[in-house]
């Protein structure tokens, strides 16, 4: 199995990036990743401002996938995420949903022990590793790895974890897949701009699907299929994620349009992924049993 070392990273997803490795469709590869602080928050004396923005959210890659062409879909099966033995969190006074609530910065180092994040003496959280930044190259722009858009990027969706499959657009030849910003555990919203940030090794299988049968980005796990959207406001992101799921019901499951819209109000859930990045991200979750009832299997 091929491996991309963490030293091969980008800070912007761009069609101009040069690939650092090449694989065939259906091949498995390991991405070694820095945490979002480039592994520089080693103690509680290390504060956010000392890292510098040029070291925030490095994404390992990009990977060139053979036979991926403009207009195709790249399916990324997340097979495993192995995390380091400690992670970091940081609060800054001017950032996040609680901006203005603090007067000074604070860093917290959180060890991982026996499958749990030891938040403090009282609170031990079961780890649930997920990928914050994962995406392909945009068509005609350079997008910082800290910003989510339709190509993926810093979506900070906690469902992008082990056992899930993420479908992304192929905007340039080879797709140019990159990923990083793993969290050992994170809550929906990521309200103070970080989850439990941690270095990791991510094993994925990449597959090329000809054409784009689903509204993208599109995510599936054993319980839900999800449409993900990132926009300037949370309202816009939420409406776009809803429109994408409606499109899926109508175009893929062949539901009548009015019926599909009504079903979204009673049988699906609109969730917040994050509210702290340059663009906000929402997801619409549809139970997989709905697909089963219509006899549909995902590609």
PDB file of C-alpha atoms in Angstrom:
ATOM      1  CA  UNK A   1       0.000   0.000   0.000  1.00  0.00           C
ATOM      2  CA  UNK A   2       1.297   3.437  -0.921  1.00  0.00           C
ATOM      3  CA  UNK A   3       1.747   6.142   1.708  1.00  0.00           C
ATOM      4  CA  UNK A   4       1.915   9.930   1.503  1.00  0.00           C
ATOM      5  CA  UNK A   5       4.057  11.379   4.306  1.00  0.00           C
ATOM      6  CA  UNK A   6       2.785  14.394   6.222  1.00  0.00           C
ATOM      7  CA  UNK A   7       5.650  16.533   4.926  1.00  0.00           C
ATOM      8  CA  UNK A   8       3.860  16.511   1.547  1.00  0.00           C
ATOM      9  CA  UNK A   9       1.121  19.016   2.302  1.00  0.00           C
ATOM     10  CA  UNK A  10      -0.740  21.938   0.818  1.00  0.00           C
ATOM     11  CA  UNK A  11      -2.362  24.994   2.390  1.00  0.00           C
ATOM     12  CA  UNK A  12      -4.611  25.708  -0.580  1.00  0.00           C
ATOM     13  CA  UNK A  13      -6.643  23.383  -2.766  1.00  0.00           C
ATOM     14  CA  UNK A  14      -5.911  24.404  -6.331  1.00  0.00           C
ATOM     15  CA  UNK A  15      -5.956  23.026  -9.881  1.00  0.00           C
ATOM     16  CA  UNK A  16      -2.326  24.221 -10.093  1.00  0.00           C
ATOM     17  CA  UNK A  17      -1.058  21.935  -7.308  1.00  0.00           C
ATOM     18  CA  UNK A  18       1.390  19.232  -8.377  1.00  0.00           C
ATOM     19  CA  UNK A  19       0.441  15.706  -7.266  1.00  0.00           C
ATOM     20  CA  UNK A  20       2.835  13.947  -4.901  1.00  0.00           C
ATOM     21  CA  UNK A  21       1.551  10.406  -5.539  1.00  0.00           C
ATOM     22  CA  UNK A  22      -0.538   8.518  -8.101  1.00  0.00           C
ATOM     23  CA  UNK A  23      -2.899   5.583  -7.670  1.00  0.00           C
ATOM     24  CA  UNK A  24      -5.338   3.630  -9.782  1.00  0.00           C
ATOM     25  CA  UNK A  25      -9.079   3.652  -9.206  1.00  0.00           C
ATOM     26  CA  UNK A  26     -10.026   1.081  -6.532  1.00  0.00           C
ATOM     27  CA  UNK A  27      -6.584   1.376  -4.917  1.00  0.00           C
ATOM     28  CA  UNK A  28      -5.950   1.866  -1.196  1.00  0.00           C
ATOM     29  CA  UNK A  29      -3.554   4.491   0.140  1.00  0.00           C
ATOM     30  CA  UNK A  30      -2.473   5.896   3.520  1.00  0.00           C
ATOM     31  CA  UNK A  31      -2.338   9.636   4.244  1.00  0.00           C
ATOM     32  CA  UNK A  32      -0.146  10.661   7.180  1.00  0.00           C
ATOM     33  CA  UNK A  33      -1.394  13.993   8.534  1.00  0.00           C
ATOM     34  CA  UNK A  34      -0.312  16.794  10.833  1.00  0.00           C
ATOM     35  CA  UNK A  35      -2.910  18.142  13.220  1.00  0.00           C
ATOM     36  CA  UNK A  36      -4.428  21.488  12.258  1.00  0.00           C
ATOM     37  CA  UNK A  37      -1.660  23.292  14.159  1.00  0.00           C
ATOM     38  CA  UNK A  38       1.102  21.526  12.156  1.00  0.00           C
ATOM     39  CA  UNK A  39       1.921  19.538  15.325  1.00  0.00           C
ATOM     40  CA  UNK A  40       3.293  22.694  16.976  1.00  0.00           C
ATOM     41  CA  UNK A  41       0.963  22.765  20.008  1.00  0.00           C
ATOM     42  CA  UNK A  42       2.940  20.331  22.163  1.00  0.00           C
ATOM     43  CA  UNK A  43       2.293  21.857  25.583  1.00  0.00           C
ATOM     44  CA  UNK A  44      -0.141  24.239  27.216  1.00  0.00           C
ATOM     45  CA  UNK A  45       2.504  26.972  26.945  1.00  0.00           C
ATOM     46  CA  UNK A  46       2.108  26.906  23.150  1.00  0.00           C
ATOM     47  CA  UNK A  47      -0.608  29.374  22.167  1.00  0.00           C
ATOM     48  CA  UNK A  48      -2.522  29.740  18.908  1.00  0.00           C
ATOM     49  CA  UNK A  49      -0.896  33.017  17.889  1.00  0.00           C
ATOM     50  CA  UNK A  50       2.568  31.427  18.057  1.00  0.00           C
ATOM     51  CA  UNK A  51       1.721  28.926  15.301  1.00  0.00           C
ATOM     52  CA  UNK A  52       0.934  31.429  12.559  1.00  0.00           C
ATOM     53  CA  UNK A  53      -1.724  31.232   9.857  1.00  0.00           C
ATOM     54  CA  UNK A  54       0.760  29.831   7.362  1.00  0.00           C
ATOM     55  CA  UNK A  55       0.816  26.628   9.409  1.00  0.00           C
ATOM     56  CA  UNK A  56      -2.918  26.183  10.044  1.00  0.00           C
ATOM     57  CA  UNK A  57      -4.872  23.309   8.454  1.00  0.00           C
ATOM     58  CA  UNK A  58      -2.193  21.589   6.349  1.00  0.00           C
ATOM     59  CA  UNK A  59      -3.736  18.931   4.092  1.00  0.00           C
ATOM     60  CA  UNK A  60      -1.599  15.995   2.999  1.00  0.00           C
ATOM     61  CA  UNK A  61      -1.407  15.490  -0.768  1.00  0.00           C
ATOM     62  CA  UNK A  62      -2.558  16.024  -3.389  1.00  0.00           C
ATOM     63  CA  UNK A  63      -3.148  12.566  -4.802  1.00  0.00           C
ATOM     64  CA  UNK A  64      -3.611  11.960  -8.533  1.00  0.00           C
ATOM     65  CA  UNK A  65      -6.189   9.258  -9.295  1.00  0.00           C
ATOM     66  CA  UNK A  66      -5.834   7.634 -12.713  1.00  0.00           C
ATOM     67  CA  UNK A  67      -8.896   7.795 -14.983  1.00  0.00           C
ATOM     68  CA  UNK A  68     -10.494  10.617 -12.960  1.00  0.00           C
ATOM     69  CA  UNK A  69     -11.695  13.198 -15.461  1.00  0.00           C
ATOM     70  CA  UNK A  70     -13.608  16.469 -15.305  1.00  0.00           C
ATOM     71  CA  UNK A  71     -17.256  15.723 -14.527  1.00  0.00           C
ATOM     72  CA  UNK A  72     -16.599  12.416 -12.765  1.00  0.00           C
ATOM     73  CA  UNK A  73     -17.123  11.616  -9.082  1.00  0.00           C
ATOM     74  CA  UNK A  74     -14.415  10.470  -6.692  1.00  0.00           C
ATOM     75  CA  UNK A  75     -15.629   8.070  -4.025  1.00  0.00           C
ATOM     76  CA  UNK A  76     -13.423   7.992  -0.920  1.00  0.00           C
ATOM     77  CA  UNK A  77     -14.039   5.047   1.415  1.00  0.00           C
ATOM     78  CA  UNK A  78     -12.562   5.826   4.828  1.00  0.00           C
ATOM     79  CA  UNK A  79     -11.240   2.488   6.018  1.00  0.00           C
ATOM     80  CA  UNK A  80      -9.284   3.474   9.129  1.00  0.00           C
ATOM     81  CA  UNK A  81      -8.056   6.457  11.148  1.00  0.00           C
ATOM     82  CA  UNK A  82      -5.219   5.875  13.610  1.00  0.00           C
ATOM     83  CA  UNK A  83      -4.605   8.824  15.915  1.00  0.00           C
ATOM     84  CA  UNK A  84      -1.693  10.008  18.073  1.00  0.00           C
ATOM     85  CA  UNK A  85      -1.619   9.610  21.853  1.00  0.00           C
ATOM     86  CA  UNK A  86      -2.526  13.230  22.599  1.00  0.00           C
ATOM     87  CA  UNK A  87      -4.293  16.123  20.965  1.00  0.00           C
ATOM     88  CA  UNK A  88      -4.677  19.854  21.489  1.00  0.00           C
ATOM     89  CA  UNK A  89      -7.425  22.440  21.751  1.00  0.00           C
ATOM     90  CA  UNK A  90      -7.121  26.214  21.685  1.00  0.00           C
ATOM     91  CA  UNK A  91      -9.305  29.198  22.524  1.00  0.00           C
ATOM     92  CA  UNK A  92      -8.597  32.731  21.332  1.00  0.00           C
ATOM     93  CA  UNK A  93     -10.611  35.738  22.527  1.00  0.00           C
ATOM     94  CA  UNK A  94     -11.625  36.963  19.079  1.00  0.00           C
ATOM     95  CA  UNK A  95     -12.616  33.706  17.360  1.00  0.00           C
ATOM     96  CA  UNK A  96     -15.505  31.249  17.458  1.00  0.00           C
ATOM     97  CA  UNK A  97     -19.100  31.438  18.619  1.00  0.00           C
ATOM     98  CA  UNK A  98     -17.975  32.664  22.052  1.00  0.00           C
ATOM     99  CA  UNK A  99     -15.814  35.490  20.733  1.00  0.00           C
ATOM    100  CA  UNK A 100     -15.670  38.273  23.310  1.00  0.00           C
ATOM    101  CA  UNK A 101     -16.265  35.910  26.232  1.00  0.00           C
ATOM    102  CA  UNK A 102     -12.558  35.606  27.087  1.00  0.00           C
ATOM    103  CA  UNK A 103      -9.687  38.035  27.499  1.00  0.00           C
ATOM    104  CA  UNK A 104      -6.775  35.678  26.981  1.00  0.00           C
ATOM    105  CA  UNK A 105      -5.744  32.641  24.937  1.00  0.00           C
ATOM    106  CA  UNK A 106      -5.684  29.141  26.374  1.00  0.00           C
ATOM    107  CA  UNK A 107      -4.359  25.824  25.117  1.00  0.00           C
ATOM    108  CA  UNK A 108      -5.436  22.467  26.478  1.00  0.00           C
ATOM    109  CA  UNK A 109      -3.477  19.259  25.862  1.00  0.00           C
ATOM    110  CA  UNK A 110      -5.712  16.192  26.059  1.00  0.00           C
ATOM    111  CA  UNK A 111      -4.246  12.678  26.285  1.00  0.00           C
ATOM    112  CA  UNK A 112      -5.816   9.641  24.643  1.00  0.00           C
ATOM    113  CA  UNK A 113      -5.994   6.577  26.870  1.00  0.00           C
ATOM    114  CA  UNK A 114      -7.774   3.274  26.276  1.00  0.00           C
ATOM    115  CA  UNK A 115      -9.954   4.688  23.509  1.00  0.00           C
ATOM    116  CA  UNK A 116     -10.993   7.774  25.452  1.00  0.00           C
ATOM    117  CA  UNK A 117     -10.024  11.428  25.423  1.00  0.00           C
ATOM    118  CA  UNK A 118      -9.175  12.421  29.006  1.00  0.00           C
ATOM    119  CA  UNK A 119     -10.719  15.885  28.918  1.00  0.00           C
ATOM    120  CA  UNK A 120     -10.330  16.320  32.681  1.00  0.00           C
ATOM    121  CA  UNK A 121     -10.490  14.169  35.814  1.00  0.00           C
ATOM    122  CA  UNK A 122     -14.272  13.972  35.560  1.00  0.00           C
ATOM    123  CA  UNK A 123     -14.963  13.866  31.806  1.00  0.00           C
ATOM    124  CA  UNK A 124     -13.586  11.041  29.649  1.00  0.00           C
ATOM    125  CA  UNK A 125     -14.975  11.105  26.100  1.00  0.00           C
ATOM    126  CA  UNK A 126     -15.004   8.044  23.821  1.00  0.00           C
ATOM    127  CA  UNK A 127     -12.952   8.907  20.766  1.00  0.00           C
ATOM    128  CA  UNK A 128     -14.639   9.038  17.387  1.00  0.00           C
ATOM    129  CA  UNK A 129     -11.980  10.103  14.868  1.00  0.00           C
ATOM    130  CA  UNK A 130     -13.161  12.192  11.927  1.00  0.00           C
ATOM    131  CA  UNK A 131     -11.588  14.147   9.082  1.00  0.00           C
ATOM    132  CA  UNK A 132     -12.049  17.915   9.146  1.00  0.00           C
ATOM    133  CA  UNK A 133     -10.399  18.806   5.830  1.00  0.00           C
ATOM    134  CA  UNK A 134     -10.907  16.577   2.794  1.00  0.00           C
ATOM    135  CA  UNK A 135     -11.471  17.641  -0.769  1.00  0.00           C
ATOM    136  CA  UNK A 136     -10.498  17.686  -4.406  1.00  0.00           C
ATOM    137  CA  UNK A 137      -9.129  20.595  -6.421  1.00  0.00           C
ATOM    138  CA  UNK A 138     -11.622  23.311  -7.375  1.00  0.00           C
ATOM    139  CA  UNK A 139     -12.102  23.950 -11.077  1.00  0.00           C
ATOM    140  CA  UNK A 140     -10.678  27.434 -11.504  1.00  0.00           C
ATOM    141  CA  UNK A 141      -9.702  28.944  -8.158  1.00  0.00           C
ATOM    142  CA  UNK A 142      -7.342  28.483  -5.228  1.00  0.00           C
ATOM    143  CA  UNK A 143      -9.238  27.827  -1.993  1.00  0.00           C
ATOM    144  CA  UNK A 144      -7.404  27.814   1.356  1.00  0.00           C
ATOM    145  CA  UNK A 145      -7.576  24.462   3.137  1.00  0.00           C
ATOM    146  CA  UNK A 146      -9.360  26.230   5.992  1.00  0.00           C
ATOM    147  CA  UNK A 147     -12.328  27.109   3.778  1.00  0.00           C
ATOM    148  CA  UNK A 148     -15.086  24.675   2.720  1.00  0.00           C
ATOM    149  CA  UNK A 149     -16.805  24.960  -0.647  1.00  0.00           C
ATOM    150  CA  UNK A 150     -18.409  22.651  -3.209  1.00  0.00           C
ATOM    151  CA  UNK A 151     -15.112  20.787  -3.705  1.00  0.00           C
ATOM    152  CA  UNK A 152     -15.142  19.742  -0.051  1.00  0.00           C
ATOM    153  CA  UNK A 153     -12.342  21.268   2.018  1.00  0.00           C
ATOM    154  CA  UNK A 154     -12.734  22.238   5.670  1.00  0.00           C
ATOM    155  CA  UNK A 155     -16.275  20.923   6.050  1.00  0.00           C
ATOM    156  CA  UNK A 156     -15.671  19.746   9.634  1.00  0.00           C
ATOM    157  CA  UNK A 157     -18.478  17.205   9.332  1.00  0.00           C
ATOM    158  CA  UNK A 158     -18.207  14.781  12.227  1.00  0.00           C
ATOM    159  CA  UNK A 159     -19.803  11.989  10.141  1.00  0.00           C
ATOM    160  CA  UNK A 160     -16.697  11.818   7.890  1.00  0.00           C
ATOM    161  CA  UNK A 161     -15.120   9.007   9.869  1.00  0.00           C
ATOM    162  CA  UNK A 162     -14.270   5.329   9.797  1.00  0.00           C
ATOM    163  CA  UNK A 163     -16.737   3.340   7.712  1.00  0.00           C
ATOM    164  CA  UNK A 164     -18.142   6.307   5.805  1.00  0.00           C
ATOM    165  CA  UNK A 165     -17.911   6.986   2.079  1.00  0.00           C
ATOM    166  CA  UNK A 166     -17.496  10.520   0.797  1.00  0.00           C
ATOM    167  CA  UNK A 167     -18.360  11.410  -2.795  1.00  0.00           C
ATOM    168  CA  UNK A 168     -16.516  14.439  -4.180  1.00  0.00           C
ATOM    169  CA  UNK A 169     -16.493  16.220  -7.552  1.00  0.00           C
ATOM    170  CA  UNK A 170     -13.670  15.713 -10.038  1.00  0.00           C
ATOM    171  CA  UNK A 171     -12.974  19.200 -11.369  1.00  0.00           C
ATOM    172  CA  UNK A 172      -9.528  18.550 -12.849  1.00  0.00           C
ATOM    173  CA  UNK A 173      -7.764  15.525 -14.282  1.00  0.00           C
ATOM    174  CA  UNK A 174      -6.700  13.188 -11.479  1.00  0.00           C
ATOM    175  CA  UNK A 175      -9.016  14.877  -8.935  1.00  0.00           C
ATOM    176  CA  UNK A 176      -6.067  16.007  -6.730  1.00  0.00           C
ATOM    177  CA  UNK A 177      -7.389  14.657  -3.428  1.00  0.00           C
ATOM    178  CA  UNK A 178      -5.943  16.000  -0.166  1.00  0.00           C
ATOM    179  CA  UNK A 179      -6.908  15.625   3.486  1.00  0.00           C
ATOM    180  CA  UNK A 180      -5.946  16.534   7.051  1.00  0.00           C
ATOM    181  CA  UNK A 181      -7.260  18.285  10.179  1.00  0.00           C
ATOM    182  CA  UNK A 182      -8.288  15.071  11.965  1.00  0.00           C
ATOM    183  CA  UNK A 183     -10.185  15.327  15.242  1.00  0.00           C
ATOM    184  CA  UNK A 184     -10.180  12.598  17.890  1.00  0.00           C
ATOM    185  CA  UNK A 185     -13.674  13.763  18.784  1.00  0.00           C
ATOM    186  CA  UNK A 186     -15.753  16.805  17.858  1.00  0.00           C
ATOM    187  CA  UNK A 187     -19.248  18.073  18.492  1.00  0.00           C
ATOM    188  CA  UNK A 188     -21.530  19.467  15.812  1.00  0.00           C
ATOM    189  CA  UNK A 189     -20.839  23.171  15.388  1.00  0.00           C
ATOM    190  CA  UNK A 190     -17.140  23.104  16.384  1.00  0.00           C
ATOM    191  CA  UNK A 191     -18.112  26.225  18.310  1.00  0.00           C
ATOM    192  CA  UNK A 192     -14.682  27.363  19.581  1.00  0.00           C
ATOM    193  CA  UNK A 193     -12.999  26.806  16.145  1.00  0.00           C
ATOM    194  CA  UNK A 194     -11.489  23.446  17.041  1.00  0.00           C
ATOM    195  CA  UNK A 195     -12.317  19.887  17.956  1.00  0.00           C
ATOM    196  CA  UNK A 196      -9.740  17.713  19.652  1.00  0.00           C
ATOM    197  CA  UNK A 197      -7.051  18.374  17.041  1.00  0.00           C
ATOM    198  CA  UNK A 198      -4.706  15.450  16.542  1.00  0.00           C
ATOM    199  CA  UNK A 199      -2.106  13.966  14.199  1.00  0.00           C
ATOM    200  CA  UNK A 200      -3.244  10.832  12.395  1.00  0.00           C
ATOM    201  CA  UNK A 201      -2.814   8.208   9.719  1.00  0.00           C
ATOM    202  CA  UNK A 202      -5.828   7.828   7.426  1.00  0.00           C
ATOM    203  CA  UNK A 203      -6.330   4.790   5.210  1.00  0.00           C
ATOM    204  CA  UNK A 204      -8.720   5.274   2.306  1.00  0.00           C
ATOM    205  CA  UNK A 205      -9.803   3.533  -0.867  1.00  0.00           C
ATOM    206  CA  UNK A 206     -10.404   5.812  -3.846  1.00  0.00           C
ATOM    207  CA  UNK A 207     -12.721   4.907  -6.725  1.00  0.00           C
ATOM    208  CA  UNK A 208     -13.708   6.796  -9.853  1.00  0.00           C
ATOM    209  CA  UNK A 209     -17.413   6.904 -10.726  1.00  0.00           C
ATOM    210  CA  UNK A 210     -18.112   8.143 -14.229  1.00  0.00           C
ATOM    211  CA  UNK A 211     -20.414  11.138 -14.208  1.00  0.00           C
ATOM    212  CA  UNK A 212     -21.969  12.752 -11.149  1.00  0.00           C
ATOM    213  CA  UNK A 213     -25.044  10.763 -10.110  1.00  0.00           C
ATOM    214  CA  UNK A 214     -25.384  12.500  -6.743  1.00  0.00           C
ATOM    215  CA  UNK A 215     -25.430  16.114  -5.583  1.00  0.00           C
ATOM    216  CA  UNK A 216     -21.937  16.714  -4.230  1.00  0.00           C
ATOM    217  CA  UNK A 217     -20.392  16.589  -1.676  1.00  0.00           C
ATOM    218  CA  UNK A 218     -22.386  13.501  -0.696  1.00  0.00           C
ATOM    219  CA  UNK A 219     -21.706  11.277   2.321  1.00  0.00           C
ATOM    220  CA  UNK A 220     -22.910   7.831   3.334  1.00  0.00           C
ATOM    221  CA  UNK A 221     -22.433   5.613   6.372  1.00  0.00           C
ATOM    222  CA  UNK A 222     -24.283   2.615   7.775  1.00  0.00           C
ATOM    223  CA  UNK A 223     -27.160   4.750   9.087  1.00  0.00           C
ATOM    224  CA  UNK A 224     -27.551   7.776   6.811  1.00  0.00           C
ATOM    225  CA  UNK A 225     -26.917   9.306   3.447  1.00  0.00           C
ATOM    226  CA  UNK A 226     -26.097  12.989   3.685  1.00  0.00           C
ATOM    227  CA  UNK A 227     -25.894  16.039   1.464  1.00  0.00           C
ATOM    228  CA  UNK A 228     -23.335  18.613   2.620  1.00  0.00           C
ATOM    229  CA  UNK A 229     -23.290  22.292   1.673  1.00  0.00           C
ATOM    230  CA  UNK A 230     -21.037  25.204   2.618  1.00  0.00           C
ATOM    231  CA  UNK A 231     -22.067  28.817   2.077  1.00  0.00           C
ATOM    232  CA  UNK A 232     -21.372  32.288   3.487  1.00  0.00           C
ATOM    233  CA  UNK A 233     -24.215  31.987   6.005  1.00  0.00           C
ATOM    234  CA  UNK A 234     -25.668  29.079   7.910  1.00  0.00           C
ATOM    235  CA  UNK A 235     -29.098  29.805   6.435  1.00  0.00           C
ATOM    236  CA  UNK A 236     -27.735  29.549   2.898  1.00  0.00           C
ATOM    237  CA  UNK A 237     -25.814  26.370   3.676  1.00  0.00           C
ATOM    238  CA  UNK A 238     -28.862  24.759   5.278  1.00  0.00           C
ATOM    239  CA  UNK A 239     -31.121  25.602   2.349  1.00  0.00           C
ATOM    240  CA  UNK A 240     -28.560  24.304  -0.154  1.00  0.00           C
ATOM    241  CA  UNK A 241     -28.096  21.012   1.722  1.00  0.00           C
ATOM    242  CA  UNK A 242     -31.894  20.642   1.744  1.00  0.00           C
ATOM    243  CA  UNK A 243     -32.180  21.383  -1.978  1.00  0.00           C
ATOM    244  CA  UNK A 244     -29.479  18.809  -2.706  1.00  0.00           C
ATOM    245  CA  UNK A 245     -31.291  16.119  -0.732  1.00  0.00           C
ATOM    246  CA  UNK A 246     -34.528  16.971  -2.505  1.00  0.00           C
ATOM    247  CA  UNK A 247     -32.673  16.565  -5.806  1.00  0.00           C
ATOM    248  CA  UNK A 248     -31.421  13.162  -4.640  1.00  0.00           C
ATOM    249  CA  UNK A 249     -34.928  11.982  -3.754  1.00  0.00           C
ATOM    250  CA  UNK A 250     -36.395  13.165  -7.057  1.00  0.00           C
ATOM    251  CA  UNK A 251     -33.600  12.283  -9.490  1.00  0.00           C
ATOM    252  CA  UNK A 252     -32.191   9.139  -7.866  1.00  0.00           C
ATOM    253  CA  UNK A 253     -35.057   7.573  -5.913  1.00  0.00           C
ATOM    254  CA  UNK A 254     -37.603   8.916  -8.436  1.00  0.00           C
ATOM    255  CA  UNK A 255     -39.961  10.355  -5.838  1.00  0.00           C
ATOM    256  CA  UNK A 256     -42.548  12.884  -6.978  1.00  0.00           C
ATOM    257  CA  UNK A 257     -41.261  16.391  -6.221  1.00  0.00           C
ATOM    258  CA  UNK A 258     -44.040  17.487  -3.816  1.00  0.00           C
ATOM    259  CA  UNK A 259     -43.935  14.148  -2.013  1.00  0.00           C
ATOM    260  CA  UNK A 260     -40.158  14.335  -1.688  1.00  0.00           C
ATOM    261  CA  UNK A 261     -40.330  17.821  -0.205  1.00  0.00           C
ATOM    262  CA  UNK A 262     -42.952  16.767   2.344  1.00  0.00           C
ATOM    263  CA  UNK A 263     -40.925  13.705   3.307  1.00  0.00           C
ATOM    264  CA  UNK A 264     -37.879  15.851   4.093  1.00  0.00           C
ATOM    265  CA  UNK A 265     -39.960  17.639   6.741  1.00  0.00           C
ATOM    266  CA  UNK A 266     -40.988  14.425   8.474  1.00  0.00           C
ATOM    267  CA  UNK A 267     -38.291  11.852   7.710  1.00  0.00           C
ATOM    268  CA  UNK A 268     -34.955  13.680   7.420  1.00  0.00           C
ATOM    269  CA  UNK A 269     -32.852  15.825   9.735  1.00  0.00           C
ATOM    270  CA  UNK A 270     -31.009  19.063   9.042  1.00  0.00           C
ATOM    271  CA  UNK A 271     -27.794  19.326  11.091  1.00  0.00           C
ATOM    272  CA  UNK A 272     -25.024  21.864  11.619  1.00  0.00           C
ATOM    273  CA  UNK A 273     -21.474  20.729  10.845  1.00  0.00           C
ATOM    274  CA  UNK A 274     -19.605  23.923  11.750  1.00  0.00           C
ATOM    275  CA  UNK A 275     -20.260  27.633  12.242  1.00  0.00           C
ATOM    276  CA  UNK A 276     -16.676  28.925  12.600  1.00  0.00           C
ATOM    277  CA  UNK A 277     -14.987  28.677   9.193  1.00  0.00           C
ATOM    278  CA  UNK A 278     -15.023  31.357   6.461  1.00  0.00           C
ATOM    279  CA  UNK A 279     -18.035  29.500   5.004  1.00  0.00           C
ATOM    280  CA  UNK A 280     -20.600  27.736   7.222  1.00  0.00           C
ATOM    281  CA  UNK A 281     -21.449  24.054   6.679  1.00  0.00           C
ATOM    282  CA  UNK A 282     -24.709  22.141   7.101  1.00  0.00           C
ATOM    283  CA  UNK A 283     -25.800  18.620   6.248  1.00  0.00           C
ATOM    284  CA  UNK A 284     -29.131  16.957   5.573  1.00  0.00           C
ATOM    285  CA  UNK A 285     -29.343  13.388   6.890  1.00  0.00           C
ATOM    286  CA  UNK A 286     -31.654  10.798   5.331  1.00  0.00           C
ATOM    287  CA  UNK A 287     -31.971   7.326   6.912  1.00  0.00           C
ATOM    288  CA  UNK A 288     -30.586   4.545   4.719  1.00  0.00           C
ATOM    289  CA  UNK A 289     -33.762   2.517   5.193  1.00  0.00           C
ATOM    290  CA  UNK A 290     -35.440   4.956   2.806  1.00  0.00           C
ATOM    291  CA  UNK A 291     -33.071   3.790   0.052  1.00  0.00           C
ATOM    292  CA  UNK A 292     -33.797   0.189   0.986  1.00  0.00           C
ATOM    293  CA  UNK A 293     -37.550   0.770   0.628  1.00  0.00           C
ATOM    294  CA  UNK A 294     -36.973   2.042  -2.903  1.00  0.00           C
ATOM    295  CA  UNK A 295     -34.626  -0.835  -3.729  1.00  0.00           C
ATOM    296  CA  UNK A 296     -31.702   1.499  -4.395  1.00  0.00           C
ATOM    297  CA  UNK A 297     -28.054   0.737  -3.665  1.00  0.00           C
ATOM    298  CA  UNK A 298     -25.423   3.456  -3.693  1.00  0.00           C
ATOM    299  CA  UNK A 299     -22.743   3.342  -6.358  1.00  0.00           C
TER     300      UNK A 299
END
